[in-house]
C-alpha cells in the first residue's frame, strides 16, 4: 500500500488457514491481496477526484476510463486471489450448502471497509456527522472479520461450498473476455533507466544507444503518443496498470515497425507503480536499471546548486522514483569510474552466455610434432594453475588447418584472471624456449572482465566469433562466459579497423626492407577480408579472400601467387623475385582503388 493509505490486516482465522498453504501459493496470495488493496485505494482516490473537482469534459472522461480500468484490475485480482483461496476448501462435501460469495469477495469488502474507516477518521476532525459514524464502522469491521473467519472454518471443514469465482465484468469493453497486452515477438529486450536527478540515466542510455545500437525512447513521448492515439486528455491520470498497457502498446508498435531493432531503452522511470505493472506485463524482456549515486556526487556533476538538485529530487520522489530501486533488476553504483559504469552497462545490454566450445588437442591441428608437443606442454602448465585460466586457443591459421612452418605465426589467445597473468607469462617464456626456431609466438592475454565488458579489438572480436562458430580451443574452463559476436558486429568493426590497415600498408610500402614484405602481404589479405565483410562476404583463407576481392566493383584483379608459393619463396629467400613484384603491385592497386572510392 502507499504511504498515504492504511495497511490491510486480515482476521486471525484466515491468516492461520493461509499459513498452511505451500510457500509458492502463500507468496502469490500475499502479492495479489496487497495489489488488490492498493488498487482499491487508487479507485477511491479516482472517484474522489471525479466527484470533488471542477473538471473539463475531457478530464471527466479520463477519470471514468481510469475508474473502469481500476475496476477491471480489481476483479482480475480478486479472481486471482480466489484461485489460491479456493484450495483451502474441502472438496469432499458436494452436498454442503453453497455460500453466496467467494472468500476473495469478502476480502475485497474488508479492504474497502478499511479504506472507509481510514478516510472517515481523517475527516472526523472537521465533520461531526462523520465523527459519530466512526465507531459504527469499526463495529462493522469486527463483524465482517468474525463472519469471514467463520466462513473460512466452514469451508476448510467442508460444511460450506464456495461459488465459481469468475465475475465476467466487462467495464465498457465490447468483447467477451478482456485481453492482456503482451510483448510482440519483435520486442526482444528493453532497458528502463531509473534514478534520482543527475544520477546518469541519460548518459547511460546514450552510451547503450551508441555502442549497442539501441533505439532510445522517452517514456513521456510514448505516453503522449498513446494518448493521442486513444483520444486521452491526460494519460498520467490513468491507473498504473493502464499506463503500463499504453507504454507496452507503443513499444510493440515501434518494434513491429523496426523488426531489425533488437534493443530498446526507455527513460526516465519516475513512477514505481507503473513500472511495476510494466514489469509484470513484460517479464524478463524488461530489465529495470537503477542508477544510484550520493547526493554530493550528483550535485557536483550537475554544475548547479544543492538546492536545485534537491528540488528536482523532491518532485521525482513524490512520484516514487526512489522506490524503483526495490523493483530493479540491476542497481548500479554510479559513484565510480566511467569505465566501471560502461562495463556494467555492456553486460546488461548484451549479457554474456555460457560458451559451448569444441576442445581439441594440439596434435589434431596439423602442426609439426615439435610445435604440437611444445603447445601441449604449455596448455598442461596453465591448466594446472586452476580455474583462473579460463581459455587457451591457437587462433588464425592453426584453427583453420592452414598453418605453414616457417611462414605462419602461432597466434595464441589466453583468457585468465588478472591475478594469474604473471604465471602465464612464465609459462609463455618456457613455451618460446621450447619452440625455438620452430614457430613464432604471438600471444594475446585478456581477462574475463574485459571480455564480458566487450573491451575488444576488432581482431579479437573476430577470433571469438570463429570460436563460437566451431574453431577448436585447447582448454576451456567449465562455465566460461563469452560475449556473443554476430556478423553485424564484425561488419561494423571492419569499418573501424580498415582505415588503420590502409595506413599501415602505406607505411610498409615506404620501407624497402625485404623483411617487411611478409607483413605487407598479411595486411593485403587483412584489408581484403575487411572490405569483403563490408559487402557481407565471409571468405576464409588468403587465396580465397584475394580471389573474392578481385571481384569487387572497379577493383582490378589481384594477381598474387598462392599462399603455398609465397611461403615457399619466403623460406627459400626469393623475396625479391617472387614476393615483392606481385605483392607491391597488388597493394598499389588496392590503395589506388580505395582512394578513388573515398574521393570527394
Short mmCIF file of C-alpha atoms in Angstrom, two decimals, residues 6 11 19 79 127-128 148 161 163 176 186 210 300 312-313 317 362 368 372 415 490 520 522 528 532 544 566 579:
data_model
loop_
_atom_site.label_atom_id
_atom_site.label_comp_id
_atom_site.label_asym_id
_atom_site.label_seq_id
_atom_site.Cartn_x
_atom_site.Cartn_y
_atom_site.Cartn_z
CA UNK A 6 -3.76 2.11 5.67
CA UNK A 11 -8.51 -11.68 10.50
CA UNK A 19 -0.22 -20.24 6.75
CA UNK A 79 -10.32 -13.84 -9.24
CA UNK A 127 -17.23 16.83 10.25
CA UNK A 128 -19.31 15.94 13.32
CA UNK A 148 -15.02 -14.19 7.39
CA UNK A 161 -19.18 -24.66 -0.53
CA UNK A 163 -19.35 -20.38 -5.73
CA UNK A 176 -16.48 -11.12 -24.04
CA UNK A 186 9.87 -8.35 -32.23
CA UNK A 210 25.94 4.47 -29.33
CA UNK A 300 28.97 18.07 -8.21
CA UNK A 312 14.25 18.11 -8.58
CA UNK A 313 14.71 15.12 -6.27
CA UNK A 317 10.43 11.20 -5.07
CA UNK A 362 47.43 -29.60 -30.40
CA UNK A 368 54.60 -30.29 -36.76
CA UNK A 372 52.39 -29.64 -31.13
CA UNK A 415 41.78 -15.72 -21.11
CA UNK A 490 32.01 -7.77 -37.23
CA UNK A 520 52.74 -6.27 -46.34
CA UNK A 522 49.39 -10.20 -44.50
CA UNK A 528 40.64 -7.52 -48.48
CA UNK A 532 34.58 -8.25 -48.12
CA UNK A 544 40.02 -17.42 -51.38
CA UNK A 566 54.55 -17.18 -51.21
CA UNK A 579 57.05 -11.85 -53.50
#
